[in-house]
Amino acid sequence: MALDCSRVWLVTGTSSGFGRRLVPSILRRGDKVIATARKIDTIQRIFTPTDSLHLLELDISAEEATIKLKAQEALKLWGKVDVLINNAGYSLKILAEDATLSDFQAQFQTNFYGPAALTNALLPQMRSRREGTIVMIGSRSSWNPIPCHVNMPGLAIYAASKAALRVYSETLAQELSSSGFPNIRIGIVEPSGFRTEQNVLGYPMQVPTDADPAYDLLRARIQTNLEALDLNQSGDPDKAVEVIVDAVRGEGQAEGKEWPLYLPLGRDANKGVETKCVKMLTAVKDWKEITDYLDIDEECV
């Protein structure tokens, strides 16, 4: 019997966007996929299960115990998960002052707490095999929440949730490497705007009934910009997912490259990261002659 060397991928949020496109890309490479979605019927209409494809209902916003049970169910299918793609998420568009604590909690539950819970549920089996790959689908917005090409605030909570995911992932990567698990790789993919069927009007600007009119002009401008952007994003999602799969498998466009802890996707993503880095370096330079000398018994020079 031939040895089956195919990888097993678990991809969340496969009913649309990157997730929907990742599934066929992975299968074409000869690997196996556990495709998940919050409601199983949303992917049953898209994918037909095969010997290499299993469909699993997994609501990433569920309680931790439920996510753990789903992770165990996934592990029983082929005995392992080699690659976890934490892709499921959504973007709440609301002004920071308009948001309630419930808004923050809902956004973070799906974009941060859920992925963290699923990661923790699958990490023990990766550590037992001393290898694995975990890819977090973050966002350019975590670096610069106002897109470079359009003046569109309103992403404060979404950007904050993706920034939390990034910093958590950075720390997790360091903890694994420092504990003798360098072959468990963490990757943070940070896309700019890509044109998928998940159009922005599916998540319109949220305005509370008691909204302060001081922000009315800004809210109206944001909604106008959202409608203008709808299905006009410049990014090609099919090209993007090929880069992700290439990077995980170390082939194609990624052949010969080191594993990327960070992988911005698209010009706006690259520009957003560059802009933030320049801004931070400027802040350090402007205050360095003061803030470098704050140790005990040390005077500024």
PDB file of C-alpha atoms in Angstrom:
ATOM      1  CA  MET A   1       0.000   0.000   0.000  1.00  0.00           C
ATOM      2  CA  ALA A   2       1.328   3.431  -0.922  1.00  0.00           C
ATOM      3  CA  LEU A   3       2.048   5.778   1.963  1.00  0.00           C
ATOM      4  CA  ASP A   4      -0.429   8.674   2.116  1.00  0.00           C
ATOM      5  CA  CYS A   5       1.708  11.800   2.561  1.00  0.00           C
ATOM      6  CA  SER A   6      -1.093  14.277   1.908  1.00  0.00           C
ATOM      7  CA  ARG A   7      -1.690  17.060   4.386  1.00  0.00           C
ATOM      8  CA  VAL A   8      -5.013  17.524   6.160  1.00  0.00           C
ATOM      9  CA  TRP A   9      -6.247  21.116   6.184  1.00  0.00           C
ATOM     10  CA  LEU A  10      -9.046  22.504   8.352  1.00  0.00           C
ATOM     11  CA  VAL A  11     -10.386  25.730   6.883  1.00  0.00           C
ATOM     12  CA  THR A  12     -13.021  27.823   8.673  1.00  0.00           C
ATOM     13  CA  GLY A  13     -15.498  30.078   6.910  1.00  0.00           C
ATOM     14  CA  THR A  14     -15.596  28.276   3.560  1.00  0.00           C
ATOM     15  CA  SER A  15     -19.017  29.452   2.395  1.00  0.00           C
ATOM     16  CA  SER A  16     -17.572  32.615   0.828  1.00  0.00           C
ATOM     17  CA  GLY A  17     -14.486  34.751   0.343  1.00  0.00           C
ATOM     18  CA  PHE A  18     -11.008  33.296   0.717  1.00  0.00           C
ATOM     19  CA  GLY A  19     -12.328  30.178   2.429  1.00  0.00           C
ATOM     20  CA  ARG A  20     -14.522  29.196  -0.491  1.00  0.00           C
ATOM     21  CA  ARG A  21     -11.570  29.547  -2.857  1.00  0.00           C
ATOM     22  CA  LEU A  22      -9.033  27.846  -0.629  1.00  0.00           C
ATOM     23  CA  VAL A  23     -10.872  24.519  -0.700  1.00  0.00           C
ATOM     24  CA  PRO A  24     -10.501  23.769  -4.451  1.00  0.00           C
ATOM     25  CA  SER A  25      -6.963  25.162  -4.485  1.00  0.00           C
ATOM     26  CA  ILE A  26      -5.892  22.787  -1.717  1.00  0.00           C
ATOM     27  CA  LEU A  27      -7.646  19.792  -3.281  1.00  0.00           C
ATOM     28  CA  ARG A  28      -5.897  20.422  -6.598  1.00  0.00           C
ATOM     29  CA  ARG A  29      -2.566  20.017  -4.800  1.00  0.00           C
ATOM     30  CA  GLY A  30      -3.513  16.519  -3.647  1.00  0.00           C
ATOM     31  CA  ASP A  31      -4.225  17.355   0.000  1.00  0.00           C
ATOM     32  CA  LYS A  32      -7.321  16.697   2.121  1.00  0.00           C
ATOM     33  CA  VAL A  33      -9.692  19.385   3.406  1.00  0.00           C
ATOM     34  CA  ILE A  34     -12.115  19.684   6.293  1.00  0.00           C
ATOM     35  CA  ALA A  35     -14.252  22.593   5.109  1.00  0.00           C
ATOM     36  CA  THR A  36     -16.283  24.272   7.817  1.00  0.00           C
ATOM     37  CA  ALA A  37     -19.006  26.878   8.035  1.00  0.00           C
ATOM     38  CA  ARG A  38     -21.333  28.241  10.670  1.00  0.00           C
ATOM     39  CA  LYS A  39     -24.271  26.518   8.933  1.00  0.00           C
ATOM     40  CA  ILE A  40     -23.565  23.273   7.110  1.00  0.00           C
ATOM     41  CA  ASP A  41     -26.190  23.893   4.411  1.00  0.00           C
ATOM     42  CA  THR A  42     -24.263  26.955   3.179  1.00  0.00           C
ATOM     43  CA  ILE A  43     -21.378  24.758   2.056  1.00  0.00           C
ATOM     44  CA  GLN A  44     -23.432  21.712   1.058  1.00  0.00           C
ATOM     45  CA  ARG A  45     -24.712  23.851  -1.794  1.00  0.00           C
ATOM     46  CA  ILE A  46     -21.144  24.572  -2.917  1.00  0.00           C
ATOM     47  CA  PHE A  47     -19.078  21.452  -2.271  1.00  0.00           C
ATOM     48  CA  THR A  48     -19.668  17.738  -2.722  1.00  0.00           C
ATOM     49  CA  PRO A  49     -17.928  15.552  -0.130  1.00  0.00           C
ATOM     50  CA  THR A  50     -15.324  13.129  -1.483  1.00  0.00           C
ATOM     51  CA  ASP A  51     -12.594  10.893  -0.094  1.00  0.00           C
ATOM     52  CA  SER A  52     -10.499  14.062   0.197  1.00  0.00           C
ATOM     53  CA  LEU A  53     -13.172  16.548   1.294  1.00  0.00           C
ATOM     54  CA  HIS A  54     -15.290  16.509   4.439  1.00  0.00           C
ATOM     55  CA  LEU A  55     -17.846  19.162   5.373  1.00  0.00           C
ATOM     56  CA  LEU A  56     -18.214  20.106   9.030  1.00  0.00           C
ATOM     57  CA  GLU A  57     -20.530  22.557  10.767  1.00  0.00           C
ATOM     58  CA  LEU A  58     -18.417  24.748  13.032  1.00  0.00           C
ATOM     59  CA  ASP A  59     -19.587  28.077  14.420  1.00  0.00           C
ATOM     60  CA  ILE A  60     -16.465  29.930  15.439  1.00  0.00           C
ATOM     61  CA  SER A  61     -18.556  32.242  17.624  1.00  0.00           C
ATOM     62  CA  ALA A  62     -19.753  29.317  19.759  1.00  0.00           C
ATOM     63  CA  GLU A  63     -18.703  28.600  23.330  1.00  0.00           C
ATOM     64  CA  GLU A  64     -15.200  27.240  23.909  1.00  0.00           C
ATOM     65  CA  ALA A  65     -16.495  23.806  24.918  1.00  0.00           C
ATOM     66  CA  THR A  66     -18.423  23.492  21.656  1.00  0.00           C
ATOM     67  CA  ILE A  67     -15.383  24.518  19.608  1.00  0.00           C
ATOM     68  CA  LYS A  68     -13.275  21.908  21.423  1.00  0.00           C
ATOM     69  CA  LEU A  69     -15.812  19.176  20.623  1.00  0.00           C
ATOM     70  CA  LYS A  70     -15.808  20.192  16.958  1.00  0.00           C
ATOM     71  CA  ALA A  71     -12.012  20.098  16.923  1.00  0.00           C
ATOM     72  CA  GLN A  72     -12.064  16.546  18.282  1.00  0.00           C
ATOM     73  CA  GLU A  73     -14.638  15.586  15.657  1.00  0.00           C
ATOM     74  CA  ALA A  74     -12.347  16.972  12.967  1.00  0.00           C
ATOM     75  CA  LEU A  75      -9.340  15.068  14.317  1.00  0.00           C
ATOM     76  CA  LYS A  76     -11.225  11.758  14.160  1.00  0.00           C
ATOM     77  CA  LEU A  77     -11.799  12.088  10.412  1.00  0.00           C
ATOM     78  CA  TRP A  78      -8.203  11.497   9.267  1.00  0.00           C
ATOM     79  CA  GLY A  79      -6.437  11.267  12.602  1.00  0.00           C
ATOM     80  CA  LYS A  80      -4.748  14.643  12.371  1.00  0.00           C
ATOM     81  CA  VAL A  81      -4.927  18.252  11.234  1.00  0.00           C
ATOM     82  CA  ASP A  82      -1.704  19.412   9.626  1.00  0.00           C
ATOM     83  CA  VAL A  83      -2.837  22.885   8.619  1.00  0.00           C
ATOM     84  CA  LEU A  84      -5.384  25.122  10.342  1.00  0.00           C
ATOM     85  CA  ILE A  85      -6.591  28.160   8.423  1.00  0.00           C
ATOM     86  CA  ASN A  86      -8.430  30.512  10.777  1.00  0.00           C
ATOM     87  CA  ASN A  87     -10.316  32.298   8.036  1.00  0.00           C
ATOM     88  CA  ALA A  88     -13.851  32.822   9.389  1.00  0.00           C
ATOM     89  CA  GLY A  89     -14.660  36.372  10.401  1.00  0.00           C
ATOM     90  CA  TYR A  90     -16.696  39.444   9.607  1.00  0.00           C
ATOM     91  CA  SER A  91     -16.321  43.203   9.613  1.00  0.00           C
ATOM     92  CA  LEU A  92     -18.519  45.327  11.873  1.00  0.00           C
ATOM     93  CA  LYS A  93     -18.635  48.840  10.446  1.00  0.00           C
ATOM     94  CA  ILE A  94     -19.512  51.266  13.203  1.00  0.00           C
ATOM     95  CA  LEU A  95     -18.024  54.416  14.688  1.00  0.00           C
ATOM     96  CA  ALA A  96     -16.073  53.780  17.871  1.00  0.00           C
ATOM     97  CA  GLU A  97     -18.295  56.018  19.999  1.00  0.00           C
ATOM     98  CA  ASP A  98     -21.461  54.461  18.574  1.00  0.00           C
ATOM     99  CA  ALA A  99     -20.405  50.965  19.614  1.00  0.00           C
ATOM    100  CA  THR A 100     -21.652  49.246  22.753  1.00  0.00           C
ATOM    101  CA  LEU A 101     -19.755  46.698  24.780  1.00  0.00           C
ATOM    102  CA  SER A 102     -21.920  44.023  23.128  1.00  0.00           C
ATOM    103  CA  ASP A 103     -20.687  45.206  19.718  1.00  0.00           C
ATOM    104  CA  PHE A 104     -17.089  44.839  20.853  1.00  0.00           C
ATOM    105  CA  GLN A 105     -17.756  41.409  22.341  1.00  0.00           C
ATOM    106  CA  ALA A 106     -19.512  40.085  19.237  1.00  0.00           C
ATOM    107  CA  GLN A 107     -16.740  41.280  16.918  1.00  0.00           C
ATOM    108  CA  PHE A 108     -13.970  39.877  19.105  1.00  0.00           C
ATOM    109  CA  GLN A 109     -15.793  36.588  19.673  1.00  0.00           C
ATOM    110  CA  THR A 110     -15.760  35.760  15.972  1.00  0.00           C
ATOM    111  CA  ASN A 111     -12.502  37.400  14.916  1.00  0.00           C
ATOM    112  CA  PHE A 112     -10.328  36.678  17.946  1.00  0.00           C
ATOM    113  CA  TYR A 113     -11.714  34.490  20.747  1.00  0.00           C
ATOM    114  CA  GLY A 114     -13.067  31.803  18.415  1.00  0.00           C
ATOM    115  CA  PRO A 115      -9.855  31.406  16.390  1.00  0.00           C
ATOM    116  CA  ALA A 116      -7.832  31.347  19.620  1.00  0.00           C
ATOM    117  CA  ALA A 117     -10.065  28.619  21.072  1.00  0.00           C
ATOM    118  CA  LEU A 118      -9.832  26.505  17.917  1.00  0.00           C
ATOM    119  CA  THR A 119      -6.066  26.972  17.796  1.00  0.00           C
ATOM    120  CA  ASN A 120      -5.701  25.809  21.396  1.00  0.00           C
ATOM    121  CA  ALA A 121      -7.939  22.814  20.690  1.00  0.00           C
ATOM    122  CA  LEU A 122      -5.754  21.634  17.793  1.00  0.00           C
ATOM    123  CA  LEU A 123      -2.291  22.540  19.089  1.00  0.00           C
ATOM    124  CA  PRO A 124      -1.818  19.495  21.372  1.00  0.00           C
ATOM    125  CA  GLN A 125      -1.982  17.048  18.456  1.00  0.00           C
ATOM    126  CA  MET A 126       0.423  19.228  16.471  1.00  0.00           C
ATOM    127  CA  ARG A 127       2.825  19.266  19.404  1.00  0.00           C
ATOM    128  CA  SER A 128       2.533  15.492  19.773  1.00  0.00           C
ATOM    129  CA  ARG A 129       3.671  15.152  16.146  1.00  0.00           C
ATOM    130  CA  ARG A 130       6.065  18.110  16.507  1.00  0.00           C
ATOM    131  CA  GLU A 131       4.832  19.747  13.334  1.00  0.00           C
ATOM    132  CA  GLY A 132       1.930  21.750  11.988  1.00  0.00           C
ATOM    133  CA  THR A 133       0.935  25.028  10.415  1.00  0.00           C
ATOM    134  CA  ILE A 134      -1.543  27.605  11.687  1.00  0.00           C
ATOM    135  CA  VAL A 135      -2.513  30.476   9.407  1.00  0.00           C
ATOM    136  CA  MET A 136      -4.453  33.445  10.759  1.00  0.00           C
ATOM    137  CA  ILE A 137      -6.336  35.537   8.233  1.00  0.00           C
ATOM    138  CA  GLY A 138      -5.856  39.009   9.630  1.00  0.00           C
ATOM    139  CA  SER A 139      -6.321  42.322   7.846  1.00  0.00           C
ATOM    140  CA  ARG A 140      -4.451  45.299   6.489  1.00  0.00           C
ATOM    141  CA  SER A 141      -6.799  47.308   8.706  1.00  0.00           C
ATOM    142  CA  SER A 142      -4.908  46.185  11.810  1.00  0.00           C
ATOM    143  CA  TRP A 143      -2.004  48.336  10.620  1.00  0.00           C
ATOM    144  CA  ASN A 144      -3.920  51.261   9.152  1.00  0.00           C
ATOM    145  CA  PRO A 145      -7.695  51.211   9.767  1.00  0.00           C
ATOM    146  CA  ILE A 146      -8.352  53.912   7.163  1.00  0.00           C
ATOM    147  CA  PRO A 147      -7.653  52.501   3.661  1.00  0.00           C
ATOM    148  CA  CYS A 148      -5.011  54.344   1.686  1.00  0.00           C
ATOM    149  CA  HIS A 149      -7.206  54.753  -1.397  1.00  0.00           C
ATOM    150  CA  VAL A 150     -10.408  55.991   0.270  1.00  0.00           C
ATOM    151  CA  ASN A 151     -11.109  58.075   3.351  1.00  0.00           C
ATOM    152  CA  MET A 152     -13.306  55.571   5.161  1.00  0.00           C
ATOM    153  CA  PRO A 153     -13.151  55.390   8.963  1.00  0.00           C
ATOM    154  CA  GLY A 154     -15.602  53.171  10.827  1.00  0.00           C
ATOM    155  CA  LEU A 155     -13.394  50.094  11.158  1.00  0.00           C
ATOM    156  CA  ALA A 156     -12.113  50.709  14.689  1.00  0.00           C
ATOM    157  CA  ILE A 157     -13.607  47.582  16.285  1.00  0.00           C
ATOM    158  CA  TYR A 158     -12.867  45.315  13.327  1.00  0.00           C
ATOM    159  CA  ALA A 159      -9.282  46.605  13.096  1.00  0.00           C
ATOM    160  CA  ALA A 160      -8.837  46.163  16.850  1.00  0.00           C
ATOM    161  CA  SER A 161      -9.977  42.538  16.685  1.00  0.00           C
ATOM    162  CA  LYS A 162      -7.553  41.788  13.843  1.00  0.00           C
ATOM    163  CA  ALA A 163      -4.735  43.607  15.642  1.00  0.00           C
ATOM    164  CA  ALA A 164      -5.392  41.436  18.699  1.00  0.00           C
ATOM    165  CA  LEU A 165      -5.244  38.341  16.488  1.00  0.00           C
ATOM    166  CA  ARG A 166      -1.900  39.469  15.073  1.00  0.00           C
ATOM    167  CA  VAL A 167      -0.242  40.183  18.419  1.00  0.00           C
ATOM    168  CA  TYR A 168      -1.577  36.928  19.880  1.00  0.00           C
ATOM    169  CA  SER A 169      -0.171  35.040  16.883  1.00  0.00           C
ATOM    170  CA  GLU A 170       3.229  36.727  17.176  1.00  0.00           C
ATOM    171  CA  THR A 171       3.450  35.706  20.822  1.00  0.00           C
ATOM    172  CA  LEU A 172       2.210  32.174  20.146  1.00  0.00           C
ATOM    173  CA  ALA A 173       4.900  31.722  17.496  1.00  0.00           C
ATOM    174  CA  GLN A 174       7.563  32.798  19.983  1.00  0.00           C
ATOM    175  CA  GLU A 175       6.227  30.533  22.739  1.00  0.00           C
ATOM    176  CA  LEU A 176       6.226  27.503  20.451  1.00  0.00           C
ATOM    177  CA  SER A 177       9.712  28.165  19.135  1.00  0.00           C
ATOM    178  CA  SER A 178      11.096  28.809  22.627  1.00  0.00           C
ATOM    179  CA  SER A 179       9.554  25.567  23.923  1.00  0.00           C
ATOM    180  CA  GLY A 180      11.152  23.303  21.349  1.00  0.00           C
ATOM    181  CA  PHE A 181       8.478  23.303  18.656  1.00  0.00           C
ATOM    182  CA  PRO A 182      10.041  25.300  15.806  1.00  0.00           C
ATOM    183  CA  ASN A 183       8.296  23.103  13.239  1.00  0.00           C
ATOM    184  CA  ILE A 184       4.876  24.338  14.295  1.00  0.00           C
ATOM    185  CA  ARG A 185       4.624  27.363  12.061  1.00  0.00           C
ATOM    186  CA  ILE A 186       2.417  30.397  12.630  1.00  0.00           C
ATOM    187  CA  GLY A 187       1.550  32.649   9.690  1.00  0.00           C
ATOM    188  CA  ILE A 188      -0.331  35.935   9.749  1.00  0.00           C
ATOM    189  CA  VAL A 189      -1.933  36.739   6.393  1.00  0.00           C
ATOM    190  CA  GLU A 190      -3.074  40.363   6.125  1.00  0.00           C
ATOM    191  CA  PRO A 191      -5.083  41.056   2.971  1.00  0.00           C
ATOM    192  CA  SER A 192      -6.186  44.352   1.535  1.00  0.00           C
ATOM    193  CA  GLY A 193      -9.500  44.620  -0.342  1.00  0.00           C
ATOM    194  CA  PHE A 194     -10.347  41.643  -2.542  1.00  0.00           C
ATOM    195  CA  ARG A 195     -13.374  41.286  -4.784  1.00  0.00           C
ATOM    196  CA  THR A 196     -15.415  38.350  -3.524  1.00  0.00           C
ATOM    197  CA  GLU A 197     -19.111  37.535  -3.394  1.00  0.00           C
ATOM    198  CA  GLN A 198     -19.039  38.709   0.244  1.00  0.00           C
ATOM    199  CA  ASN A 199     -19.862  42.280  -0.748  1.00  0.00           C
ATOM    200  CA  VAL A 200     -19.531  45.152   1.683  1.00  0.00           C
ATOM    201  CA  LEU A 201     -23.254  45.897   1.584  1.00  0.00           C
ATOM    202  CA  GLY A 202     -23.747  42.607   3.379  1.00  0.00           C
ATOM    203  CA  TYR A 203     -22.369  44.439   6.418  1.00  0.00           C
ATOM    204  CA  PRO A 204     -23.579  48.053   6.076  1.00  0.00           C
ATOM    205  CA  MET A 205     -22.675  50.901   8.389  1.00  0.00           C
ATOM    206  CA  GLN A 206     -24.318  50.344  11.779  1.00  0.00           C
ATOM    207  CA  VAL A 207     -26.045  53.375  13.286  1.00  0.00           C
ATOM    208  CA  PRO A 208     -27.693  53.136  16.740  1.00  0.00           C
ATOM    209  CA  THR A 209     -31.175  54.577  17.191  1.00  0.00           C
ATOM    210  CA  ASP A 210     -29.861  57.108  19.707  1.00  0.00           C
ATOM    211  CA  ALA A 211     -26.854  58.071  17.593  1.00  0.00           C
ATOM    212  CA  ASP A 212     -25.346  61.482  18.290  1.00  0.00           C
ATOM    213  CA  PRO A 213     -26.038  63.769  15.300  1.00  0.00           C
ATOM    214  CA  ALA A 214     -22.544  65.244  15.659  1.00  0.00           C
ATOM    215  CA  TYR A 215     -21.329  62.305  13.552  1.00  0.00           C
ATOM    216  CA  ASP A 216     -24.118  62.356  10.944  1.00  0.00           C
ATOM    217  CA  LEU A 217     -21.992  63.778   8.127  1.00  0.00           C
ATOM    218  CA  LEU A 218     -19.215  61.290   8.797  1.00  0.00           C
ATOM    219  CA  ARG A 219     -21.647  58.351   8.899  1.00  0.00           C
ATOM    220  CA  ALA A 220     -23.200  59.413   5.599  1.00  0.00           C
ATOM    221  CA  ARG A 221     -19.793  59.756   3.965  1.00  0.00           C
ATOM    222  CA  ILE A 222     -18.725  56.323   5.167  1.00  0.00           C
ATOM    223  CA  GLN A 223     -21.889  54.699   3.804  1.00  0.00           C
ATOM    224  CA  THR A 224     -21.419  56.430   0.449  1.00  0.00           C
ATOM    225  CA  ASN A 225     -17.848  55.206   0.271  1.00  0.00           C
ATOM    226  CA  LEU A 226     -18.925  51.674   1.195  1.00  0.00           C
ATOM    227  CA  GLU A 227     -21.422  51.613  -1.646  1.00  0.00           C
ATOM    228  CA  ALA A 228     -18.848  52.952  -4.103  1.00  0.00           C
ATOM    229  CA  LEU A 229     -16.375  50.284  -3.006  1.00  0.00           C
ATOM    230  CA  ASP A 230     -18.896  47.440  -3.228  1.00  0.00           C
ATOM    231  CA  LEU A 231     -17.575  44.766  -5.636  1.00  0.00           C
ATOM    232  CA  ASN A 232     -15.049  47.273  -6.973  1.00  0.00           C
ATOM    233  CA  GLN A 233     -12.118  46.093  -4.874  1.00  0.00           C
ATOM    234  CA  SER A 234      -9.009  45.683  -6.985  1.00  0.00           C
ATOM    235  CA  GLY A 235      -7.736  42.432  -5.461  1.00  0.00           C
ATOM    236  CA  ASP A 236      -8.219  39.078  -7.197  1.00  0.00           C
ATOM    237  CA  PRO A 237      -9.075  36.519  -4.462  1.00  0.00           C
ATOM    238  CA  ASP A 238      -8.181  33.558  -6.667  1.00  0.00           C
ATOM    239  CA  LYS A 239      -4.625  34.847  -7.007  1.00  0.00           C
ATOM    240  CA  ALA A 240      -4.453  35.540  -3.262  1.00  0.00           C
ATOM    241  CA  VAL A 241      -5.401  32.034  -2.159  1.00  0.00           C
ATOM    242  CA  GLU A 242      -2.837  30.521  -4.519  1.00  0.00           C
ATOM    243  CA  VAL A 243      -0.149  32.541  -2.734  1.00  0.00           C
ATOM    244  CA  ILE A 244      -1.382  31.264   0.641  1.00  0.00           C
ATOM    245  CA  VAL A 245      -1.398  27.626  -0.452  1.00  0.00           C
ATOM    246  CA  ASP A 246       1.988  28.043  -2.151  1.00  0.00           C
ATOM    247  CA  ALA A 247       3.418  29.468   1.081  1.00  0.00           C
ATOM    248  CA  VAL A 248       2.099  26.627   3.231  1.00  0.00           C
ATOM    249  CA  ARG A 249       3.341  23.952   0.838  1.00  0.00           C
ATOM    250  CA  GLY A 250       6.605  25.757  -0.003  1.00  0.00           C
ATOM    251  CA  GLU A 251       6.071  25.470  -3.717  1.00  0.00           C
ATOM    252  CA  GLY A 252       5.170  27.578  -6.754  1.00  0.00           C
ATOM    253  CA  GLN A 253       5.628  31.265  -6.003  1.00  0.00           C
ATOM    254  CA  ALA A 254       6.915  30.421  -2.517  1.00  0.00           C
ATOM    255  CA  GLU A 255       9.574  27.942  -3.590  1.00  0.00           C
ATOM    256  CA  GLY A 256      12.927  28.817  -2.057  1.00  0.00           C
ATOM    257  CA  LYS A 257      11.461  31.432   0.296  1.00  0.00           C
ATOM    258  CA  GLU A 258      11.547  31.224   4.080  1.00  0.00           C
ATOM    259  CA  TRP A 259       8.296  30.674   5.932  1.00  0.00           C
ATOM    260  CA  PRO A 260       6.619  34.086   6.422  1.00  0.00           C
ATOM    261  CA  LEU A 261       5.397  34.983   9.893  1.00  0.00           C
ATOM    262  CA  TYR A 262       3.778  37.964   8.152  1.00  0.00           C
ATOM    263  CA  LEU A 263       2.256  37.835   4.685  1.00  0.00           C
ATOM    264  CA  PRO A 264       0.553  41.090   3.581  1.00  0.00           C
ATOM    265  CA  LEU A 265      -1.511  40.539   0.437  1.00  0.00           C
ATOM    266  CA  GLY A 266      -2.047  43.370  -2.053  1.00  0.00           C
ATOM    267  CA  ARG A 267      -0.615  46.837  -2.640  1.00  0.00           C
ATOM    268  CA  ASP A 268      -2.839  48.466  -0.011  1.00  0.00           C
ATOM    269  CA  ALA A 269      -1.715  45.911   2.556  1.00  0.00           C
ATOM    270  CA  ASN A 270       1.955  46.543   1.778  1.00  0.00           C
ATOM    271  CA  LYS A 271       1.385  50.297   1.843  1.00  0.00           C
ATOM    272  CA  GLY A 272      -0.515  50.113   5.129  1.00  0.00           C
ATOM    273  CA  VAL A 273       2.293  48.217   6.830  1.00  0.00           C
ATOM    274  CA  GLU A 274       4.931  50.559   5.413  1.00  0.00           C
ATOM    275  CA  THR A 275       2.970  53.648   6.515  1.00  0.00           C
ATOM    276  CA  LYS A 276       2.564  52.336  10.067  1.00  0.00           C
ATOM    277  CA  CYS A 277       6.232  51.406  10.345  1.00  0.00           C
ATOM    278  CA  VAL A 278       7.316  54.861   9.179  1.00  0.00           C
ATOM    279  CA  LYS A 279       4.930  56.470  11.657  1.00  0.00           C
ATOM    280  CA  MET A 280       6.280  54.398  14.550  1.00  0.00           C
ATOM    281  CA  LEU A 281       9.904  55.019  13.588  1.00  0.00           C
ATOM    282  CA  THR A 282       9.175  58.749  13.455  1.00  0.00           C
ATOM    283  CA  ALA A 283       7.637  58.626  16.941  1.00  0.00           C
ATOM    284  CA  VAL A 284      10.696  56.821  18.287  1.00  0.00           C
ATOM    285  CA  LYS A 285      13.075  59.295  16.646  1.00  0.00           C
ATOM    286  CA  ASP A 286      11.184  62.387  17.845  1.00  0.00           C
ATOM    287  CA  TRP A 287      11.157  61.290  21.509  1.00  0.00           C
ATOM    288  CA  LYS A 288      14.209  59.053  21.745  1.00  0.00           C
ATOM    289  CA  GLU A 289      16.429  61.653  23.445  1.00  0.00           C
ATOM    290  CA  ILE A 290      13.914  61.718  26.321  1.00  0.00           C
ATOM    291  CA  THR A 291      12.424  58.235  26.446  1.00  0.00           C
ATOM    292  CA  ASP A 292      15.761  56.419  26.172  1.00  0.00           C
ATOM    293  CA  TYR A 293      16.788  57.736  29.611  1.00  0.00           C
ATOM    294  CA  LEU A 294      14.102  56.618  32.015  1.00  0.00           C
ATOM    295  CA  ASP A 295      15.960  53.983  34.012  1.00  0.00           C
ATOM    296  CA  ILE A 296      16.362  54.416  37.765  1.00  0.00           C
ATOM    297  CA  ASP A 297      19.070  56.965  38.687  1.00  0.00           C
ATOM    298  CA  GLU A 298      19.500  57.908  35.030  1.00  0.00           C
ATOM    299  CA  GLU A 299      19.231  61.483  33.801  1.00  0.00           C
ATOM    300  CA  CYS A 300      18.328  62.659  30.305  1.00  0.00           C
ATOM    301  CA  VAL A 301      21.354  63.785  28.324  1.00  0.00           C
TER     302      VAL A 301
END
